[in-house]
Amino acid sequence: PIIPYIYDDELFDCVFYHKSLVEENKIINKTNLGVINSKIKKNQVLAVIGESFLSSAVTLIINENFPDYNHQDIIKLKEQLVKDEFLDHCSTLYELDKEFQTKYHENVVNNSCTVNRWKRKIYVSIFLSYIGALVQQNDLFDTIKDWINVLIQPNLESVKANLLKPLDKTAKSELYKLIGSSNLVPKYDIIETGDSLGLRPYVVNCAFNNEVLGKGIGPNFKEASLRAAMAALENKEKIDHYIYLSKS
């Protein structure tokens, strides 16, 4: 989804003044140190605001999708949805990392050490600061929440699939026993390819005789295809139809 824009130039600037700019004491222009420290302080406040807002927004989104969940279920699912890996991915997705690199190279000498060593932690913090700046800029809770909702939706769909039913590792073999033969076997086609981090799930269709019997979602092809087979097994009408054909 398109990232909401920060119209306040000062707020936007502060988003990228992470404390790593000064933690190794390699500022190019010492006369600007006071201004930089002030912006870093503001950045840290924005990160706290962003983290609090993200937590509240995701909690509401989970409650909307899983109204029967108790507080422990919500906390557990929220931890899965907003891992540092996901926030780091979002930061690079919107090229916030490049904006930070520009700010870093403008102010710091011999800068490769800090950026490389703490890259993920820095980019996670910057993404949270960006959310905090959006909140402080206009306080449009619903607008920002809707953006976050779209952002986490692929991950949420994957988690939904995993939480609703335990993985049946025998589903493929069971399906083959019911309707498969040496001439015709269930096929598992990738509809959407996930990423190596598991942030975007795989989507797989289970097809038989060119007809889709079920769809599965998972962090990798193996799990998604098993869930597709599980969905096919629940398609009783079609399964019974093909069992009848195999016996006639």
JSON list of C-alpha atoms in Angstrom, two decimals:
[
{"chain": "A", "resi": 1, "resn": "PRO", "atom": "CA", "xyz": [0.00, 0.00, 0.00]},
{"chain": "A", "resi": 2, "resn": "ILE", "atom": "CA", "xyz": [1.03, 3.63, -0.53]},
{"chain": "A", "resi": 3, "resn": "ILE", "atom": "CA", "xyz": [2.66, 5.00, 2.60]},
{"chain": "A", "resi": 4, "resn": "PRO", "atom": "CA", "xyz": [0.89, 8.05, 4.11]},
{"chain": "A", "resi": 5, "resn": "TYR", "atom": "CA", "xyz": [2.92, 11.22, 3.55]},
{"chain": "A", "resi": 6, "resn": "ILE", "atom": "CA", "xyz": [4.51, 13.38, 6.25]},
{"chain": "A", "resi": 7, "resn": "TYR", "atom": "CA", "xyz": [3.86, 17.00, 5.22]},
{"chain": "A", "resi": 8, "resn": "ASP", "atom": "CA", "xyz": [5.70, 18.58, 8.15]},
{"chain": "A", "resi": 9, "resn": "ASP", "atom": "CA", "xyz": [9.31, 18.91, 6.94]},
{"chain": "A", "resi": 10, "resn": "GLU", "atom": "CA", "xyz": [10.73, 19.15, 10.46]},
{"chain": "A", "resi": 11, "resn": "LEU", "atom": "CA", "xyz": [8.93, 16.00, 11.59]},
{"chain": "A", "resi": 12, "resn": "PHE", "atom": "CA", "xyz": [10.03, 14.16, 8.44]},
{"chain": "A", "resi": 13, "resn": "ASP", "atom": "CA", "xyz": [13.64, 15.22, 9.08]},
{"chain": "A", "resi": 14, "resn": "CYS", "atom": "CA", "xyz": [13.55, 14.01, 12.69]},
{"chain": "A", "resi": 15, "resn": "VAL", "atom": "CA", "xyz": [12.37, 10.54, 11.60]},
{"chain": "A", "resi": 16, "resn": "PHE", "atom": "CA", "xyz": [15.86, 9.82, 10.24]},
{"chain": "A", "resi": 17, "resn": "TYR", "atom": "CA", "xyz": [17.96, 11.24, 13.09]},
{"chain": "A", "resi": 18, "resn": "HIS", "atom": "CA", "xyz": [18.64, 7.94, 14.83]},
{"chain": "A", "resi": 19, "resn": "LYS", "atom": "CA", "xyz": [20.96, 7.95, 17.84]},
{"chain": "A", "resi": 20, "resn": "SER", "atom": "CA", "xyz": [23.56, 5.99, 15.84]},
{"chain": "A", "resi": 21, "resn": "LEU", "atom": "CA", "xyz": [24.48, 9.33, 14.26]},
{"chain": "A", "resi": 22, "resn": "VAL", "atom": "CA", "xyz": [26.38, 10.25, 17.41]},
{"chain": "A", "resi": 23, "resn": "GLU", "atom": "CA", "xyz": [27.02, 7.01, 19.29]},
{"chain": "A", "resi": 24, "resn": "GLU", "atom": "CA", "xyz": [30.52, 6.57, 17.80]},
{"chain": "A", "resi": 25, "resn": "ASN", "atom": "CA", "xyz": [31.39, 10.29, 18.16]},
{"chain": "A", "resi": 26, "resn": "LYS", "atom": "CA", "xyz": [32.24, 10.81, 14.50]},
{"chain": "A", "resi": 27, "resn": "ILE", "atom": "CA", "xyz": [30.14, 13.88, 13.69]},
{"chain": "A", "resi": 28, "resn": "ILE", "atom": "CA", "xyz": [31.64, 15.91, 10.84]},
{"chain": "A", "resi": 29, "resn": "ASN", "atom": "CA", "xyz": [30.55, 19.36, 12.04]},
{"chain": "A", "resi": 30, "resn": "LYS", "atom": "CA", "xyz": [30.74, 19.63, 15.83]},
{"chain": "A", "resi": 31, "resn": "THR", "atom": "CA", "xyz": [28.98, 23.03, 15.76]},
{"chain": "A", "resi": 32, "resn": "ASN", "atom": "CA", "xyz": [25.81, 21.24, 14.63]},
{"chain": "A", "resi": 33, "resn": "LEU", "atom": "CA", "xyz": [25.97, 18.71, 17.46]},
{"chain": "A", "resi": 34, "resn": "GLY", "atom": "CA", "xyz": [23.38, 20.52, 19.59]},
{"chain": "A", "resi": 35, "resn": "VAL", "atom": "CA", "xyz": [20.87, 20.61, 16.74]},
{"chain": "A", "resi": 36, "resn": "ILE", "atom": "CA", "xyz": [21.55, 16.97, 15.89]},
{"chain": "A", "resi": 37, "resn": "ASN", "atom": "CA", "xyz": [21.09, 15.88, 19.52]},
{"chain": "A", "resi": 38, "resn": "SER", "atom": "CA", "xyz": [17.79, 17.78, 19.67]},
{"chain": "A", "resi": 39, "resn": "LYS", "atom": "CA", "xyz": [16.56, 15.97, 16.55]},
{"chain": "A", "resi": 40, "resn": "ILE", "atom": "CA", "xyz": [17.73, 12.62, 17.93]},
{"chain": "A", "resi": 41, "resn": "LYS", "atom": "CA", "xyz": [15.75, 13.26, 21.12]},
{"chain": "A", "resi": 42, "resn": "LYS", "atom": "CA", "xyz": [12.68, 14.02, 19.01]},
{"chain": "A", "resi": 43, "resn": "ASN", "atom": "CA", "xyz": [13.31, 10.88, 16.95]},
{"chain": "A", "resi": 44, "resn": "GLN", "atom": "CA", "xyz": [13.29, 8.73, 20.09]},
{"chain": "A", "resi": 45, "resn": "VAL", "atom": "CA", "xyz": [9.98, 10.25, 21.19]},
{"chain": "A", "resi": 46, "resn": "LEU", "atom": "CA", "xyz": [8.50, 9.59, 17.74]},
{"chain": "A", "resi": 47, "resn": "ALA", "atom": "CA", "xyz": [9.64, 5.95, 17.93]},
{"chain": "A", "resi": 48, "resn": "VAL", "atom": "CA", "xyz": [7.87, 5.49, 21.28]},
{"chain": "A", "resi": 49, "resn": "ILE", "atom": "CA", "xyz": [4.69, 7.08, 19.89]},
{"chain": "A", "resi": 50, "resn": "GLY", "atom": "CA", "xyz": [4.94, 4.92, 16.76]},
{"chain": "A", "resi": 51, "resn": "GLU", "atom": "CA", "xyz": [5.45, 1.71, 18.72]},
{"chain": "A", "resi": 52, "resn": "SER", "atom": "CA", "xyz": [2.47, 2.47, 20.98]},
{"chain": "A", "resi": 53, "resn": "PHE", "atom": "CA", "xyz": [0.25, 3.35, 18.01]},
{"chain": "A", "resi": 54, "resn": "LEU", "atom": "CA", "xyz": [1.29, 0.26, 16.04]},
{"chain": "A", "resi": 55, "resn": "SER", "atom": "CA", "xyz": [0.54, -1.95, 19.05]},
{"chain": "A", "resi": 56, "resn": "SER", "atom": "CA", "xyz": [-2.92, -0.39, 19.49]},
{"chain": "A", "resi": 57, "resn": "ALA", "atom": "CA", "xyz": [-3.76, -0.53, 15.78]},
{"chain": "A", "resi": 58, "resn": "VAL", "atom": "CA", "xyz": [-2.69, -4.17, 15.37]},
{"chain": "A", "resi": 59, "resn": "THR", "atom": "CA", "xyz": [-4.59, -5.12, 18.54]},
{"chain": "A", "resi": 60, "resn": "LEU", "atom": "CA", "xyz": [-7.77, -3.61, 17.07]},
{"chain": "A", "resi": 61, "resn": "ILE", "atom": "CA", "xyz": [-7.17, -5.32, 13.72]},
{"chain": "A", "resi": 62, "resn": "ILE", "atom": "CA", "xyz": [-6.72, -8.70, 15.44]},
{"chain": "A", "resi": 63, "resn": "ASN", "atom": "CA", "xyz": [-9.88, -8.16, 17.47]},
{"chain": "A", "resi": 64, "resn": "GLU", "atom": "CA", "xyz": [-11.82, -7.34, 14.29]},
{"chain": "A", "resi": 65, "resn": "ASN", "atom": "CA", "xyz": [-10.58, -10.53, 12.62]},
{"chain": "A", "resi": 66, "resn": "PHE", "atom": "CA", "xyz": [-10.74, -12.79, 15.69]},
{"chain": "A", "resi": 67, "resn": "PRO", "atom": "CA", "xyz": [-13.50, -11.42, 17.97]},
{"chain": "A", "resi": 68, "resn": "ASP", "atom": "CA", "xyz": [-13.45, -14.55, 20.16]},
{"chain": "A", "resi": 69, "resn": "TYR", "atom": "CA", "xyz": [-9.77, -14.27, 21.07]},
{"chain": "A", "resi": 70, "resn": "ASN", "atom": "CA", "xyz": [-8.87, -13.62, 24.69]},
{"chain": "A", "resi": 71, "resn": "HIS", "atom": "CA", "xyz": [-6.09, -11.20, 25.69]},
{"chain": "A", "resi": 72, "resn": "GLN", "atom": "CA", "xyz": [-3.41, -13.91, 25.70]},
{"chain": "A", "resi": 73, "resn": "ASP", "atom": "CA", "xyz": [-4.32, -15.03, 22.17]},
{"chain": "A", "resi": 74, "resn": "ILE", "atom": "CA", "xyz": [-4.21, -11.41, 20.98]},
{"chain": "A", "resi": 75, "resn": "ILE", "atom": "CA", "xyz": [-0.79, -10.80, 22.54]},
{"chain": "A", "resi": 76, "resn": "LYS", "atom": "CA", "xyz": [0.62, -13.99, 21.01]},
{"chain": "A", "resi": 77, "resn": "LEU", "atom": "CA", "xyz": [-0.70, -13.18, 17.53]},
{"chain": "A", "resi": 78, "resn": "LYS", "atom": "CA", "xyz": [0.45, -9.57, 17.74]},
{"chain": "A", "resi": 79, "resn": "GLU", "atom": "CA", "xyz": [3.99, -10.76, 18.47]},
{"chain": "A", "resi": 80, "resn": "GLN", "atom": "CA", "xyz": [3.89, -12.84, 15.27]},
{"chain": "A", "resi": 81, "resn": "LEU", "atom": "CA", "xyz": [2.56, -10.01, 13.13]},
{"chain": "A", "resi": 82, "resn": "VAL", "atom": "CA", "xyz": [4.96, -7.23, 14.13]},
{"chain": "A", "resi": 83, "resn": "LYS", "atom": "CA", "xyz": [8.31, -8.97, 14.42]},
{"chain": "A", "resi": 84, "resn": "ASP", "atom": "CA", "xyz": [11.44, -6.90, 13.85]},
{"chain": "A", "resi": 85, "resn": "GLU", "atom": "CA", "xyz": [12.01, -8.74, 10.57]},
{"chain": "A", "resi": 86, "resn": "PHE", "atom": "CA", "xyz": [8.66, -7.47, 9.29]},
{"chain": "A", "resi": 87, "resn": "LEU", "atom": "CA", "xyz": [9.27, -3.87, 10.43]},
{"chain": "A", "resi": 88, "resn": "ASP", "atom": "CA", "xyz": [12.75, -3.93, 8.86]},
{"chain": "A", "resi": 89, "resn": "HIS", "atom": "CA", "xyz": [11.16, -5.24, 5.66]},
{"chain": "A", "resi": 90, "resn": "CYS", "atom": "CA", "xyz": [8.64, -2.36, 5.70]},
{"chain": "A", "resi": 91, "resn": "SER", "atom": "CA", "xyz": [11.40, 0.19, 6.22]},
{"chain": "A", "resi": 92, "resn": "THR", "atom": "CA", "xyz": [13.32, -1.01, 3.17]},
{"chain": "A", "resi": 93, "resn": "LEU", "atom": "CA", "xyz": [10.09, -1.50, 1.19]},
{"chain": "A", "resi": 94, "resn": "TYR", "atom": "CA", "xyz": [9.38, 2.22, 1.48]},
{"chain": "A", "resi": 95, "resn": "GLU", "atom": "CA", "xyz": [13.09, 3.10, 1.05]},
{"chain": "A", "resi": 96, "resn": "LEU", "atom": "CA", "xyz": [13.33, 4.73, 4.47]},
{"chain": "A", "resi": 97, "resn": "ASP", "atom": "CA", "xyz": [16.72, 3.04, 4.76]},
{"chain": "A", "resi": 98, "resn": "LYS", "atom": "CA", "xyz": [18.01, 5.04, 1.79]},
{"chain": "A", "resi": 99, "resn": "GLU", "atom": "CA", "xyz": [16.84, 8.31, 3.34]},
{"chain": "A", "resi": 100, "resn": "PHE", "atom": "CA", "xyz": [18.65, 7.38, 6.55]},
{"chain": "A", "resi": 101, "resn": "GLN", "atom": "CA", "xyz": [21.83, 6.48, 4.66]},
{"chain": "A", "resi": 102, "resn": "THR", "atom": "CA", "xyz": [21.78, 9.94, 3.06]},
{"chain": "A", "resi": 103, "resn": "LYS", "atom": "CA", "xyz": [21.39, 11.58, 6.46]},
{"chain": "A", "resi": 104, "resn": "TYR", "atom": "CA", "xyz": [24.12, 9.37, 7.87]},
{"chain": "A", "resi": 105, "resn": "HIS", "atom": "CA", "xyz": [26.66, 10.14, 5.17]},
{"chain": "A", "resi": 106, "resn": "GLU", "atom": "CA", "xyz": [25.95, 13.86, 5.48]},
{"chain": "A", "resi": 107, "resn": "ASN", "atom": "CA", "xyz": [26.85, 13.91, 9.16]},
{"chain": "A", "resi": 108, "resn": "VAL", "atom": "CA", "xyz": [29.23, 11.09, 10.03]},
{"chain": "A", "resi": 109, "resn": "VAL", "atom": "CA", "xyz": [32.82, 10.14, 9.14]},
{"chain": "A", "resi": 110, "resn": "ASN", "atom": "CA", "xyz": [33.87, 6.46, 8.71]},
{"chain": "A", "resi": 111, "resn": "ASN", "atom": "CA", "xyz": [30.25, 5.43, 8.94]},
{"chain": "A", "resi": 112, "resn": "SER", "atom": "CA", "xyz": [30.11, 1.87, 7.58]},
{"chain": "A", "resi": 113, "resn": "CYS", "atom": "CA", "xyz": [30.69, 0.19, 10.94]},
{"chain": "A", "resi": 114, "resn": "THR", "atom": "CA", "xyz": [27.57, 1.33, 12.76]},
{"chain": "A", "resi": 115, "resn": "VAL", "atom": "CA", "xyz": [25.20, 1.02, 9.81]},
{"chain": "A", "resi": 116, "resn": "ASN", "atom": "CA", "xyz": [26.24, -2.53, 8.97]},
{"chain": "A", "resi": 117, "resn": "ARG", "atom": "CA", "xyz": [26.33, -3.79, 12.53]},
{"chain": "A", "resi": 118, "resn": "TRP", "atom": "CA", "xyz": [23.01, -2.35, 13.68]},
{"chain": "A", "resi": 119, "resn": "LYS", "atom": "CA", "xyz": [21.22, -2.06, 10.34]},
{"chain": "A", "resi": 120, "resn": "ARG", "atom": "CA", "xyz": [18.04, -3.97, 11.22]},
{"chain": "A", "resi": 121, "resn": "LYS", "atom": "CA", "xyz": [17.65, -2.37, 14.64]},
{"chain": "A", "resi": 122, "resn": "ILE", "atom": "CA", "xyz": [18.12, 1.10, 13.12]},
{"chain": "A", "resi": 123, "resn": "TYR", "atom": "CA", "xyz": [15.63, 0.55, 10.29]},
{"chain": "A", "resi": 124, "resn": "VAL", "atom": "CA", "xyz": [13.02, -0.89, 12.66]},
{"chain": "A", "resi": 125, "resn": "SER", "atom": "CA", "xyz": [13.36, 2.21, 14.84]},
{"chain": "A", "resi": 126, "resn": "ILE", "atom": "CA", "xyz": [13.08, 4.52, 11.82]},
{"chain": "A", "resi": 127, "resn": "PHE", "atom": "CA", "xyz": [9.88, 2.81, 10.65]},
{"chain": "A", "resi": 128, "resn": "LEU", "atom": "CA", "xyz": [8.37, 3.23, 14.12]},
{"chain": "A", "resi": 129, "resn": "SER", "atom": "CA", "xyz": [9.48, 6.88, 14.12]},
{"chain": "A", "resi": 130, "resn": "TYR", "atom": "CA", "xyz": [7.76, 7.38, 10.78]},
{"chain": "A", "resi": 131, "resn": "ILE", "atom": "CA", "xyz": [4.49, 6.05, 12.22]},
{"chain": "A", "resi": 132, "resn": "GLY", "atom": "CA", "xyz": [4.98, 8.31, 15.25]},
{"chain": "A", "resi": 133, "resn": "ALA", "atom": "CA", "xyz": [5.46, 11.33, 12.99]},
{"chain": "A", "resi": 134, "resn": "LEU", "atom": "CA", "xyz": [2.25, 10.49, 11.10]},
{"chain": "A", "resi": 135, "resn": "VAL", "atom": "CA", "xyz": [0.34, 10.30, 14.38]},
{"chain": "A", "resi": 136, "resn": "GLN", "atom": "CA", "xyz": [1.80, 13.57, 15.69]},
{"chain": "A", "resi": 137, "resn": "GLN", "atom": "CA", "xyz": [1.26, 15.32, 12.37]},
{"chain": "A", "resi": 138, "resn": "ASN", "atom": "CA", "xyz": [-2.48, 14.83, 12.00]},
{"chain": "A", "resi": 139, "resn": "ASP", "atom": "CA", "xyz": [-3.70, 12.23, 14.51]},
{"chain": "A", "resi": 140, "resn": "LEU", "atom": "CA", "xyz": [-5.77, 10.48, 11.81]},
{"chain": "A", "resi": 141, "resn": "PHE", "atom": "CA", "xyz": [-6.04, 7.20, 13.71]},
{"chain": "A", "resi": 142, "resn": "ASP", "atom": "CA", "xyz": [-8.38, 5.43, 11.28]},
{"chain": "A", "resi": 143, "resn": "THR", "atom": "CA", "xyz": [-6.40, 6.46, 8.18]},
{"chain": "A", "resi": 144, "resn": "ILE", "atom": "CA", "xyz": [-3.09, 5.22, 9.60]},
{"chain": "A", "resi": 145, "resn": "LYS", "atom": "CA", "xyz": [-4.74, 2.08, 11.04]},
{"chain": "A", "resi": 146, "resn": "ASP", "atom": "CA", "xyz": [-6.23, 1.26, 7.61]},
{"chain": "A", "resi": 147, "resn": "TRP", "atom": "CA", "xyz": [-2.78, 1.58, 6.04]},
{"chain": "A", "resi": 148, "resn": "ILE", "atom": "CA", "xyz": [-1.28, -0.73, 8.69]},
{"chain": "A", "resi": 149, "resn": "ASN", "atom": "CA", "xyz": [-4.15, -3.17, 8.14]},
{"chain": "A", "resi": 150, "resn": "VAL", "atom": "CA", "xyz": [-3.37, -3.46, 4.41]},
{"chain": "A", "resi": 151, "resn": "LEU", "atom": "CA", "xyz": [0.34, -3.70, 5.19]},
{"chain": "A", "resi": 152, "resn": "ILE", "atom": "CA", "xyz": [0.00, -6.69, 7.55]},
{"chain": "A", "resi": 153, "resn": "GLN", "atom": "CA", "xyz": [-2.83, -8.41, 5.63]},
{"chain": "A", "resi": 154, "resn": "PRO", "atom": "CA", "xyz": [-0.67, -11.00, 3.78]},
{"chain": "A", "resi": 155, "resn": "ASN", "atom": "CA", "xyz": [0.99, -11.99, 7.04]},
{"chain": "A", "resi": 156, "resn": "LEU", "atom": "CA", "xyz": [-2.36, -12.02, 8.82]},
{"chain": "A", "resi": 157, "resn": "GLU", "atom": "CA", "xyz": [-3.84, -14.36, 6.21]},
{"chain": "A", "resi": 158, "resn": "SER", "atom": "CA", "xyz": [-0.93, -16.73, 6.65]},
{"chain": "A", "resi": 159, "resn": "VAL", "atom": "CA", "xyz": [-1.27, -16.68, 10.43]},
{"chain": "A", "resi": 160, "resn": "LYS", "atom": "CA", "xyz": [-5.03, -17.18, 10.14]},
{"chain": "A", "resi": 161, "resn": "ALA", "atom": "CA", "xyz": [-4.52, -20.32, 8.08]},
{"chain": "A", "resi": 162, "resn": "ASN", "atom": "CA", "xyz": [-1.95, -21.68, 10.51]},
{"chain": "A", "resi": 163, "resn": "LEU", "atom": "CA", "xyz": [-3.93, -20.92, 13.66]},
{"chain": "A", "resi": 164, "resn": "LEU", "atom": "CA", "xyz": [-7.34, -22.09, 12.57]},
{"chain": "A", "resi": 165, "resn": "LYS", "atom": "CA", "xyz": [-6.29, -25.69, 11.88]},
{"chain": "A", "resi": 166, "resn": "PRO", "atom": "CA", "xyz": [-3.25, -27.75, 12.85]},
{"chain": "A", "resi": 167, "resn": "LEU", "atom": "CA", "xyz": [-1.16, -28.87, 9.90]},
{"chain": "A", "resi": 168, "resn": "ASP", "atom": "CA", "xyz": [-2.07, -32.38, 8.69]},
{"chain": "A", "resi": 169, "resn": "LYS", "atom": "CA", "xyz": [1.15, -33.81, 7.28]},
{"chain": "A", "resi": 170, "resn": "THR", "atom": "CA", "xyz": [-0.70, -36.79, 5.81]},
{"chain": "A", "resi": 171, "resn": "ALA", "atom": "CA", "xyz": [-3.20, -34.71, 3.81]},
{"chain": "A", "resi": 172, "resn": "LYS", "atom": "CA", "xyz": [-1.50, -35.19, 0.43]},
{"chain": "A", "resi": 173, "resn": "SER", "atom": "CA", "xyz": [-1.21, -38.95, 0.77]},
{"chain": "A", "resi": 174, "resn": "GLU", "atom": "CA", "xyz": [-4.80, -39.21, 2.05]},
{"chain": "A", "resi": 175, "resn": "LEU", "atom": "CA", "xyz": [-6.06, -37.21, -0.91]},
{"chain": "A", "resi": 176, "resn": "TYR", "atom": "CA", "xyz": [-4.13, -39.38, -3.36]},
{"chain": "A", "resi": 177, "resn": "LYS", "atom": "CA", "xyz": [-5.52, -42.56, -1.76]},
{"chain": "A", "resi": 178, "resn": "LEU", "atom": "CA", "xyz": [-9.06, -41.27, -2.22]},
{"chain": "A", "resi": 179, "resn": "ILE", "atom": "CA", "xyz": [-8.97, -39.97, -5.79]},
{"chain": "A", "resi": 180, "resn": "GLY", "atom": "CA", "xyz": [-5.50, -40.46, -7.26]},
{"chain": "A", "resi": 181, "resn": "SER", "atom": "CA", "xyz": [-4.31, -43.07, -9.73]},
{"chain": "A", "resi": 182, "resn": "SER", "atom": "CA", "xyz": [-1.25, -43.86, -11.80]},
{"chain": "A", "resi": 183, "resn": "ASN", "atom": "CA", "xyz": [-2.76, -41.83, -14.63]},
{"chain": "A", "resi": 184, "resn": "LEU", "atom": "CA", "xyz": [-4.16, -38.89, -12.69]},
{"chain": "A", "resi": 185, "resn": "VAL", "atom": "CA", "xyz": [-2.75, -37.28, -9.55]},
{"chain": "A", "resi": 186, "resn": "PRO", "atom": "CA", "xyz": [-3.55, -34.08, -7.62]},
{"chain": "A", "resi": 187, "resn": "LYS", "atom": "CA", "xyz": [-1.40, -31.14, -8.77]},
{"chain": "A", "resi": 188, "resn": "TYR", "atom": "CA", "xyz": [-0.12, -28.35, -6.54]},
{"chain": "A", "resi": 189, "resn": "ASP", "atom": "CA", "xyz": [0.32, -25.06, -8.36]},
{"chain": "A", "resi": 190, "resn": "ILE", "atom": "CA", "xyz": [1.92, -21.96, -6.86]},
{"chain": "A", "resi": 191, "resn": "ILE", "atom": "CA", "xyz": [-0.44, -19.01, -7.27]},
{"chain": "A", "resi": 192, "resn": "GLU", "atom": "CA", "xyz": [1.60, -16.52, -5.26]},
{"chain": "A", "resi": 193, "resn": "THR", "atom": "CA", "xyz": [5.27, -16.98, -4.40]},
{"chain": "A", "resi": 194, "resn": "GLY", "atom": "CA", "xyz": [6.28, -16.02, -0.88]},
{"chain": "A", "resi": 195, "resn": "ASP", "atom": "CA", "xyz": [9.59, -14.53, 0.20]},
{"chain": "A", "resi": 196, "resn": "SER", "atom": "CA", "xyz": [12.53, -16.11, 2.00]},
{"chain": "A", "resi": 197, "resn": "LEU", "atom": "CA", "xyz": [11.74, -14.27, 5.25]},
{"chain": "A", "resi": 198, "resn": "GLY", "atom": "CA", "xyz": [8.22, -15.65, 5.47]},
{"chain": "A", "resi": 199, "resn": "LEU", "atom": "CA", "xyz": [6.83, -12.11, 5.48]},
{"chain": "A", "resi": 200, "resn": "ARG", "atom": "CA", "xyz": [4.76, -12.77, 2.37]},
{"chain": "A", "resi": 201, "resn": "PRO", "atom": "CA", "xyz": [3.08, -16.20, 2.34]},
{"chain": "A", "resi": 202, "resn": "TYR", "atom": "CA", "xyz": [2.93, -18.79, -0.41]},
{"chain": "A", "resi": 203, "resn": "VAL", "atom": "CA", "xyz": [-0.50, -19.44, -1.94]},
{"chain": "A", "resi": 204, "resn": "VAL", "atom": "CA", "xyz": [-1.00, -22.84, -3.57]},
{"chain": "A", "resi": 205, "resn": "ASN", "atom": "CA", "xyz": [-3.95, -24.39, -5.40]},
{"chain": "A", "resi": 206, "resn": "CYS", "atom": "CA", "xyz": [-4.67, -28.11, -5.28]},
{"chain": "A", "resi": 207, "resn": "ALA", "atom": "CA", "xyz": [-6.09, -29.13, -8.67]},
{"chain": "A", "resi": 208, "resn": "PHE", "atom": "CA", "xyz": [-7.35, -32.46, -9.94]},
{"chain": "A", "resi": 209, "resn": "ASN", "atom": "CA", "xyz": [-8.36, -33.11, -13.53]},
{"chain": "A", "resi": 210, "resn": "ASN", "atom": "CA", "xyz": [-7.86, -29.36, -14.20]},
{"chain": "A", "resi": 211, "resn": "GLU", "atom": "CA", "xyz": [-10.33, -28.44, -11.45]},
{"chain": "A", "resi": 212, "resn": "VAL", "atom": "CA", "xyz": [-9.27, -26.55, -8.30]},
{"chain": "A", "resi": 213, "resn": "LEU", "atom": "CA", "xyz": [-10.34, -28.46, -5.21]},
{"chain": "A", "resi": 214, "resn": "GLY", "atom": "CA", "xyz": [-8.69, -26.35, -2.52]},
{"chain": "A", "resi": 215, "resn": "LYS", "atom": "CA", "xyz": [-6.35, -23.47, -1.74]},
{"chain": "A", "resi": 216, "resn": "GLY", "atom": "CA", "xyz": [-3.62, -23.35, 0.90]},
{"chain": "A", "resi": 217, "resn": "ILE", "atom": "CA", "xyz": [-1.59, -20.54, 2.47]},
{"chain": "A", "resi": 218, "resn": "GLY", "atom": "CA", "xyz": [1.69, -21.00, 4.32]},
{"chain": "A", "resi": 219, "resn": "PRO", "atom": "CA", "xyz": [5.20, -19.63, 4.93]},
{"chain": "A", "resi": 220, "resn": "ASN", "atom": "CA", "xyz": [6.67, -22.04, 2.35]},
{"chain": "A", "resi": 221, "resn": "PHE", "atom": "CA", "xyz": [5.53, -24.23, -0.55]},
{"chain": "A", "resi": 222, "resn": "LYS", "atom": "CA", "xyz": [5.52, -27.43, 1.50]},
{"chain": "A", "resi": 223, "resn": "GLU", "atom": "CA", "xyz": [3.13, -26.12, 4.14]},
{"chain": "A", "resi": 224, "resn": "ALA", "atom": "CA", "xyz": [0.95, -24.22, 1.68]},
{"chain": "A", "resi": 225, "resn": "SER", "atom": "CA", "xyz": [0.54, -27.32, -0.50]},
{"chain": "A", "resi": 226, "resn": "LEU", "atom": "CA", "xyz": [-0.36, -29.44, 2.53]},
{"chain": "A", "resi": 227, "resn": "ARG", "atom": "CA", "xyz": [-3.00, -26.89, 3.50]},
{"chain": "A", "resi": 228, "resn": "ALA", "atom": "CA", "xyz": [-4.30, -26.94, -0.07]},
{"chain": "A", "resi": 229, "resn": "ALA", "atom": "CA", "xyz": [-4.68, -30.72, 0.24]},
{"chain": "A", "resi": 230, "resn": "MET", "atom": "CA", "xyz": [-6.44, -30.25, 3.60]},
{"chain": "A", "resi": 231, "resn": "ALA", "atom": "CA", "xyz": [-8.86, -27.81, 1.95]},
{"chain": "A", "resi": 232, "resn": "ALA", "atom": "CA", "xyz": [-9.45, -30.27, -0.89]},
{"chain": "A", "resi": 233, "resn": "LEU", "atom": "CA", "xyz": [-10.28, -33.05, 1.57]},
{"chain": "A", "resi": 234, "resn": "GLU", "atom": "CA", "xyz": [-12.95, -30.79, 3.06]},
{"chain": "A", "resi": 235, "resn": "ASN", "atom": "CA", "xyz": [-14.49, -30.31, -0.38]},
{"chain": "A", "resi": 236, "resn": "LYS", "atom": "CA", "xyz": [-16.70, -33.35, 0.20]},
{"chain": "A", "resi": 237, "resn": "GLU", "atom": "CA", "xyz": [-18.95, -32.89, -2.81]},
{"chain": "A", "resi": 238, "resn": "LYS", "atom": "CA", "xyz": [-16.06, -32.88, -5.28]},
{"chain": "A", "resi": 239, "resn": "ILE", "atom": "CA", "xyz": [-14.17, -35.65, -3.50]},
{"chain": "A", "resi": 240, "resn": "ASP", "atom": "CA", "xyz": [-17.26, -37.88, -3.51]},
{"chain": "A", "resi": 241, "resn": "HIS", "atom": "CA", "xyz": [-17.76, -37.07, -7.19]},
{"chain": "A", "resi": 242, "resn": "TYR", "atom": "CA", "xyz": [-14.24, -38.20, -8.13]},
{"chain": "A", "resi": 243, "resn": "ILE", "atom": "CA", "xyz": [-14.47, -41.29, -5.91]},
{"chain": "A", "resi": 244, "resn": "TYR", "atom": "CA", "xyz": [-17.67, -42.23, -7.74]},
{"chain": "A", "resi": 245, "resn": "LEU", "atom": "CA", "xyz": [-16.02, -41.72, -11.14]},
{"chain": "A", "resi": 246, "resn": "SER", "atom": "CA", "xyz": [-13.03, -43.83, -10.15]},
{"chain": "A", "resi": 247, "resn": "LYS", "atom": "CA", "xyz": [-15.29, -46.73, -9.25]},
{"chain": "A", "resi": 248, "resn": "SER", "atom": "CA", "xyz": [-17.62, -46.51, -12.24]}
]
